[in-house]
């Protein structure tokens, strides 16, 4: 098992390299890059000699018949660049690093990423690591608490539904699960705002932010209370939109195990239902539930909370990544992708190790020895 762990650990850099390479290629091929966006703004503003990021384009620019063929080629590379000074476009390319070949830019980026140097955002003039660190608190808070509550609710509920399958309680609880399947998390969020955040009825919970404005002046106990007070509604919305799938997965997994022959054998030996359920069925049925944990956690941390962050004005990683894609802020896009990919690969490895801890009979390394 230890050899398998080392092999998987060695594959993480190669897998991450492949993820970055594929995404780098597709993002570079997509239209509307930062140079094109600056060109569009210049065209809208009617000025071709504006200074971008402290580099002036008017000095030494060539216009009219003095333009060379390569200058026309530079200008024609970008949509809407006609009529702009080619020297300006060259300066924009140099500023954003597009004056270098594609492969050279990629390997230079990956070399910097080995030391977690993600450069600066194109538009915020702030290091990407600082942006990620600022937004991480919100996303980790939402993701960890939501995932924890979903598992604490879904696993007992799924087990109880499996044991009481076909009962009246099982039928009633299934309606709640159907609603959880059908209604997305952002609609739950809107409903909670209307009901409890001063939208129409009660004003019990804050509508925006993760902390109060005077949070630094609170005592330790008041800070904890304020933190959970702000998290209550966003986490409730995400839990309501995410618990249904895991509940049904748990129920179906337990029902499949309960119907197997070894359960009948255990009953014939006189073991109690509780001993059979938690001594034999539990560790087998929980394998598939544990397998989905990394995907659930990564989804909640980085993708599932984008709309929730927008609705509750929570400035987290999901919103940061979404805005970076829309504005083609490449350092932020690839910096967050690198972090997301690395965390996801590590969590998948942890998931495999958890398989072995839950059931020592599972030994991934044994297949290669």
Coordinates of C-alpha atoms in Angstrom, one line a residue:
X1 CA 0.0 0.0 0.0
X2 CA 2.9 2.4 0.8
X3 CA 4.4 1.8 -2.7
X4 CA 1.0 2.6 -4.2
X5 CA 0.9 5.8 -2.2
X6 CA 4.3 6.8 -3.5
X7 CA 3.3 6.0 -7.1
X8 CA 0.2 8.1 -6.9
X9 CA 2.1 10.9 -5.2
X10 CA 4.6 10.9 -8.1
X11 CA 1.8 11.0 -10.6
X12 CA 0.4 14.3 -9.2
X13 CA 3.0 16.6 -10.8
X14 CA 2.5 14.9 -14.2
X15 CA -1.3 15.0 -14.0
X16 CA -1.2 18.6 -12.9
X17 CA 1.1 19.5 -15.8
X18 CA -1.3 17.9 -18.2
X19 CA -4.3 19.8 -16.8
X20 CA -2.4 23.0 -17.0
X21 CA -1.2 22.3 -20.6
X22 CA -4.7 21.5 -22.0
X23 CA -6.4 24.5 -20.3
X24 CA -3.5 26.8 -21.3
X25 CA -4.0 25.9 -24.9
X26 CA -7.8 26.3 -24.9
X27 CA -7.7 29.6 -23.1
X28 CA -5.1 31.0 -25.4
X29 CA -7.2 30.0 -28.5
X30 CA -10.3 31.7 -27.1
X31 CA -11.1 35.1 -28.5
X32 CA -11.4 38.3 -26.4
X33 CA -8.0 38.2 -24.7
X34 CA -6.6 41.1 -22.6
X35 CA -5.0 42.8 -25.6
X36 CA -8.2 42.7 -27.5
X37 CA -10.2 44.0 -24.5
X38 CA -7.8 46.9 -24.2
X39 CA -8.1 47.6 -27.9
X40 CA -11.9 47.6 -27.6
X41 CA -11.7 50.1 -24.8
X42 CA -9.3 52.3 -26.8
X43 CA -11.6 52.2 -29.8
X44 CA -14.6 53.1 -27.6
X45 CA -12.7 56.0 -26.0
X46 CA -11.5 57.2 -29.4
X47 CA -7.9 57.4 -28.4
X48 CA -5.0 55.4 -29.8
X49 CA -2.3 56.9 -27.7
X50 CA -3.6 56.1 -24.2
X51 CA -1.1 54.8 -21.6
X52 CA -1.7 51.3 -20.4
X53 CA -0.2 50.2 -17.2
X54 CA 2.4 53.0 -17.2
X55 CA 3.7 52.4 -20.8
X56 CA 3.0 55.1 -23.3
X57 CA 2.1 54.3 -26.9
X58 CA 2.4 57.7 -28.4
X59 CA 6.1 58.1 -28.0
X60 CA 7.9 56.9 -31.2
X61 CA 4.7 55.5 -32.8
X62 CA 4.7 55.2 -36.5
X63 CA 1.7 56.3 -38.5
X64 CA 0.8 56.8 -42.1
X65 CA 3.2 55.7 -44.9
X66 CA 6.0 55.2 -42.4
X67 CA 4.5 51.9 -41.2
X68 CA 6.4 48.7 -42.0
X69 CA 4.9 45.5 -43.1
X70 CA 5.5 43.8 -39.8
X71 CA 3.6 46.7 -38.1
X72 CA 0.6 46.0 -40.3
X73 CA 0.9 42.3 -39.4
X74 CA 0.9 43.1 -35.7
X75 CA -2.2 45.4 -36.0
X76 CA -4.1 42.8 -38.1
X77 CA -3.6 40.0 -35.5
X78 CA -6.4 41.5 -33.3
X79 CA -10.0 42.2 -34.1
X80 CA -10.7 45.9 -34.1
X81 CA -7.0 46.9 -34.2
X82 CA -7.3 48.7 -37.5
X83 CA -6.5 52.4 -37.2
X84 CA -4.5 52.0 -34.0
X85 CA -0.8 52.7 -33.8
X86 CA 1.0 49.3 -34.2
X87 CA 3.6 50.5 -31.7
X88 CA 0.9 50.6 -29.1
X89 CA -0.2 47.1 -29.9
X90 CA 3.5 45.9 -29.6
X91 CA 3.7 47.6 -26.2
X92 CA 0.5 45.9 -25.1
X93 CA 1.8 42.5 -26.2
X94 CA 5.1 43.1 -24.3
X95 CA 3.1 44.2 -21.2
X96 CA 1.0 41.1 -21.2
X97 CA 3.8 38.8 -22.2
X98 CA 2.3 37.9 -25.6
X99 CA 5.5 38.9 -27.5
X100 CA 6.9 35.5 -26.7
X101 CA 6.0 32.1 -28.4
X102 CA 3.2 30.1 -26.9
X103 CA 5.4 27.2 -25.6
X104 CA 7.9 29.6 -24.1
X105 CA 5.2 31.4 -22.2
X106 CA 3.8 28.1 -20.9
X107 CA 7.1 26.6 -19.6
X108 CA 8.0 30.0 -18.1
X109 CA 4.7 30.0 -16.3
X110 CA 5.0 26.4 -15.0
X111 CA 8.6 27.1 -13.8
X112 CA 7.2 30.0 -11.7
X113 CA 4.3 27.9 -10.5
X114 CA 6.7 25.4 -8.9
X115 CA 7.5 28.0 -6.3
X116 CA 3.8 29.2 -6.2
X117 CA 4.7 32.4 -7.9
X118 CA 1.6 33.2 -9.9
X119 CA 2.5 36.7 -10.9
X120 CA 0.2 39.7 -10.7
X121 CA -3.4 40.2 -11.9
X122 CA -3.6 42.0 -15.2
X123 CA -6.3 44.4 -13.9
X124 CA -5.9 44.6 -10.1
X125 CA -2.1 45.1 -10.0
X126 CA -2.1 42.7 -7.0
X127 CA -0.2 39.4 -6.7
X128 CA -2.4 36.4 -7.5
X129 CA -1.3 34.6 -4.3
X130 CA -2.5 37.6 -2.3
X131 CA -5.9 37.6 -4.1
X132 CA -6.3 33.8 -3.4
X133 CA -5.3 34.2 0.2
X134 CA -7.9 37.1 0.6
X135 CA -10.7 35.1 -1.0
X136 CA -9.8 31.7 0.5
X137 CA -11.4 32.5 3.9
X138 CA -14.9 32.9 2.3
X139 CA -14.7 29.8 0.1
X140 CA -13.2 27.5 2.7
X141 CA -15.8 28.7 5.2
X142 CA -18.7 27.9 2.8
X143 CA -17.2 24.7 1.5
X144 CA -16.0 23.1 4.7
X145 CA -19.1 23.9 6.8
X146 CA -21.5 23.0 3.9
X147 CA -19.8 19.6 3.2
X148 CA -19.6 18.8 6.9
X149 CA -23.3 19.5 7.5
X150 CA -24.3 17.7 4.3
X151 CA -22.5 14.5 5.4
X152 CA -23.8 14.8 9.0
X153 CA -27.4 15.1 7.7
X154 CA -27.3 12.8 4.6
X155 CA -25.6 9.7 6.0
X156 CA -27.8 9.2 9.1
X157 CA -30.9 10.1 7.0
X158 CA -29.9 7.7 4.2
X159 CA -29.3 4.9 6.7
X160 CA -32.6 5.5 8.4
X161 CA -34.4 5.5 5.1
X162 CA -32.7 2.3 4.1
X163 CA -33.7 0.6 7.4
X164 CA -37.3 1.9 7.2
X165 CA -37.6 1.5 3.4
X166 CA -41.3 1.6 2.4
X167 CA -42.5 3.1 5.6
X168 CA -44.7 6.2 5.9
X169 CA -41.7 8.2 7.2
X170 CA -39.6 7.1 4.2
X171 CA -42.3 8.3 1.8
X172 CA -42.6 11.7 3.6
X173 CA -38.9 12.3 3.7
X174 CA -38.6 11.5 0.1
X175 CA -40.7 14.6 -0.7
X176 CA -38.0 16.7 0.9
X177 CA -35.4 14.9 -1.2
X178 CA -37.4 15.5 -4.4
X179 CA -37.5 19.2 -3.5
X180 CA -33.8 19.2 -2.9
X181 CA -33.2 17.6 -6.3
X182 CA -35.5 19.9 -8.1
X183 CA -34.7 23.3 -6.6
X184 CA -31.2 24.7 -7.2
X185 CA -29.3 26.3 -4.3
X186 CA -29.6 29.8 -5.6
X187 CA -33.4 29.6 -5.5
X188 CA -33.2 28.4 -1.9
X189 CA -30.9 31.4 -1.3
X190 CA -33.5 33.9 -2.7
X191 CA -36.2 32.3 -0.6
X192 CA -34.1 32.6 2.6
X193 CA -33.4 36.3 1.8
X194 CA -37.1 37.0 1.3
X195 CA -38.0 35.2 4.5
X196 CA -35.1 35.9 7.0
X197 CA -32.8 38.6 5.6
X198 CA -35.2 41.6 5.5
X199 CA -36.4 40.8 2.0
X200 CA -40.1 40.9 3.1
X201 CA -40.8 39.2 6.4
X202 CA -38.1 38.9 9.0
X203 CA -34.7 40.7 9.3
X204 CA -32.9 38.1 11.5
X205 CA -29.8 37.5 9.4
X206 CA -27.3 39.8 7.5
X207 CA -27.6 40.0 3.8
X208 CA -23.9 40.6 2.8
X209 CA -20.4 39.9 3.9
X210 CA -18.8 37.3 6.1
X211 CA -18.2 39.6 9.1
X212 CA -19.7 42.8 10.5
X213 CA -18.0 46.1 9.9
X214 CA -16.9 46.4 13.5
X215 CA -15.9 42.8 13.8
X216 CA -12.3 43.7 15.0
X217 CA -13.8 45.4 18.1
X218 CA -15.7 42.3 19.2
X219 CA -14.5 39.9 21.9
X220 CA -13.5 36.3 20.9
X221 CA -17.0 34.9 21.7
X222 CA -18.7 37.7 19.8
X223 CA -16.5 37.2 16.8
X224 CA -17.4 33.5 16.6
X225 CA -21.1 34.3 17.0
X226 CA -20.9 37.0 14.3
X227 CA -19.0 34.6 12.0
X228 CA -21.7 31.9 12.2
X229 CA -24.5 34.5 12.1
X230 CA -23.2 35.7 8.7
X231 CA -22.7 32.1 7.4
X232 CA -26.0 30.7 8.5
X233 CA -28.1 31.6 5.4
X234 CA -25.5 30.9 2.7
X235 CA -24.6 27.5 4.2
X236 CA -28.3 26.6 4.7
X237 CA -29.0 27.4 1.0
X238 CA -26.1 25.2 -0.2
X239 CA -27.0 22.4 2.2
X240 CA -30.6 22.4 1.0
X241 CA -29.5 22.2 -2.6
X242 CA -26.9 19.5 -2.0
X243 CA -28.0 17.0 0.6
X244 CA -30.5 15.1 -1.6
X245 CA -28.0 13.3 -3.9
X246 CA -25.8 12.0 -1.0
X247 CA -28.9 10.9 1.0
X248 CA -30.1 8.7 -1.9
X249 CA -26.6 7.4 -2.6
X250 CA -26.3 6.4 1.1
X251 CA -29.7 4.8 1.1
X252 CA -29.2 2.8 -2.1
X253 CA -25.8 1.7 -1.0
X254 CA -27.1 0.4 2.3
X255 CA -30.1 -1.3 0.7
X256 CA -27.8 -3.1 -1.7
X257 CA -25.6 -4.4 1.1
X258 CA -28.6 -5.4 3.3
X259 CA -29.9 -7.7 0.5
X260 CA -26.6 -9.6 0.2
X261 CA -26.1 -13.2 1.4
X262 CA -23.7 -12.4 4.2
X263 CA -26.4 -10.4 6.0
X264 CA -28.7 -13.4 5.9
X265 CA -25.9 -15.5 7.2
X266 CA -25.3 -13.1 10.0
X267 CA -29.0 -13.1 10.9
X268 CA -29.0 -16.9 10.9
X269 CA -26.1 -16.8 13.4
X270 CA -28.3 -14.8 15.8
X271 CA -26.6 -11.4 15.5
X272 CA -28.8 -8.4 16.3
X273 CA -29.9 -6.0 13.6
X274 CA -27.7 -3.2 15.1
X275 CA -24.6 -5.4 15.1
X276 CA -25.2 -6.5 11.5
X277 CA -25.8 -2.9 10.4
X278 CA -22.9 -1.2 12.0
X279 CA -20.5 -4.2 12.3
X280 CA -20.8 -5.5 8.7
X281 CA -23.0 -3.5 6.4
X282 CA -21.7 -0.1 7.4
X283 CA -18.1 -0.4 6.3
X284 CA -19.0 -2.0 3.0
X285 CA -21.8 0.5 2.2
X286 CA -19.8 3.5 3.2
X287 CA -17.1 2.9 0.5
X288 CA -19.0 4.5 -2.3
X289 CA -20.1 7.4 -0.1
X290 CA -16.5 8.1 0.9
X291 CA -15.4 7.9 -2.7
X292 CA -17.5 10.9 -3.5
X293 CA -16.1 13.0 -0.7
X294 CA -13.3 14.7 -2.7
X295 CA -15.6 15.7 -5.5
X296 CA -18.2 17.1 -3.1
X297 CA -15.6 19.1 -1.1
X298 CA -13.8 20.5 -4.2
X299 CA -17.2 21.3 -5.8
X300 CA -18.4 23.2 -2.7
X301 CA -15.1 25.0 -2.3
X302 CA -14.5 26.2 -5.8
X303 CA -17.6 25.9 -8.1
X304 CA -20.8 25.3 -6.2
X305 CA -20.7 28.5 -4.3
X306 CA -20.3 31.0 -7.2
X307 CA -24.0 32.1 -7.3
X308 CA -24.3 32.0 -3.5
X309 CA -21.3 34.3 -3.2
X310 CA -22.9 36.7 -5.7
X311 CA -26.3 36.6 -4.0
X312 CA -24.9 37.1 -0.5
X313 CA -22.1 39.5 -1.6
X314 CA -19.4 37.1 -0.4
X315 CA -16.1 37.8 -2.2
X316 CA -14.7 34.3 -2.5
X317 CA -12.6 32.1 -4.9
X318 CA -15.6 31.1 -7.0
X319 CA -16.5 34.7 -7.8
X320 CA -12.8 35.5 -8.3
X321 CA -12.4 32.7 -10.9
X322 CA -15.6 33.6 -12.7
X323 CA -14.6 37.3 -13.0
X324 CA -11.2 36.3 -14.2
X325 CA -12.6 34.1 -17.0
X326 CA -14.9 36.9 -18.1
X327 CA -12.1 39.5 -18.2
X328 CA -9.5 37.0 -19.5
X329 CA -7.3 37.7 -16.4
X330 CA -4.8 34.9 -17.3
X331 CA -2.6 35.0 -14.2
X332 CA -5.7 34.7 -12.0
X333 CA -7.3 32.0 -14.2
X334 CA -4.2 29.8 -14.2
X335 CA -3.2 30.5 -10.7
X336 CA -6.6 29.4 -9.3
X337 CA -6.7 26.5 -11.7
X338 CA -3.3 25.3 -10.4
X339 CA -4.4 25.5 -6.8
X340 CA -7.8 23.9 -7.5
X341 CA -6.1 21.1 -9.5
X342 CA -3.5 20.4 -6.9
X343 CA -6.0 20.3 -4.0
X344 CA -8.3 18.0 -6.1
X345 CA -5.5 15.6 -6.8
X346 CA -4.4 15.5 -3.2
X347 CA -8.0 14.9 -2.0
X348 CA -8.4 12.1 -4.5
X349 CA -5.3 10.4 -3.1
X350 CA -6.6 10.9 0.5
X351 CA -9.9 9.3 -0.7
X352 CA -8.0 6.2 -1.8
X353 CA -6.2 6.0 1.5
X354 CA -9.5 6.4 3.3
X355 CA -10.8 3.3 1.4
X356 CA -8.0 1.3 3.0
X357 CA -8.7 2.7 6.5
X358 CA -12.4 1.9 6.3
X359 CA -11.8 -1.6 4.9
X360 CA -8.2 -2.9 5.2
X361 CA -9.0 -5.7 2.8
X362 CA -8.8 -3.2 0.0
X363 CA -5.2 -2.8 -1.0
X364 CA -4.6 -0.9 -4.2
X365 CA -0.9 -1.6 -4.1
X366 CA -1.5 -5.4 -4.2
X367 CA -2.7 -5.3 -7.8
X368 CA 0.8 -4.2 -8.9
X369 CA 2.9 -6.5 -6.8

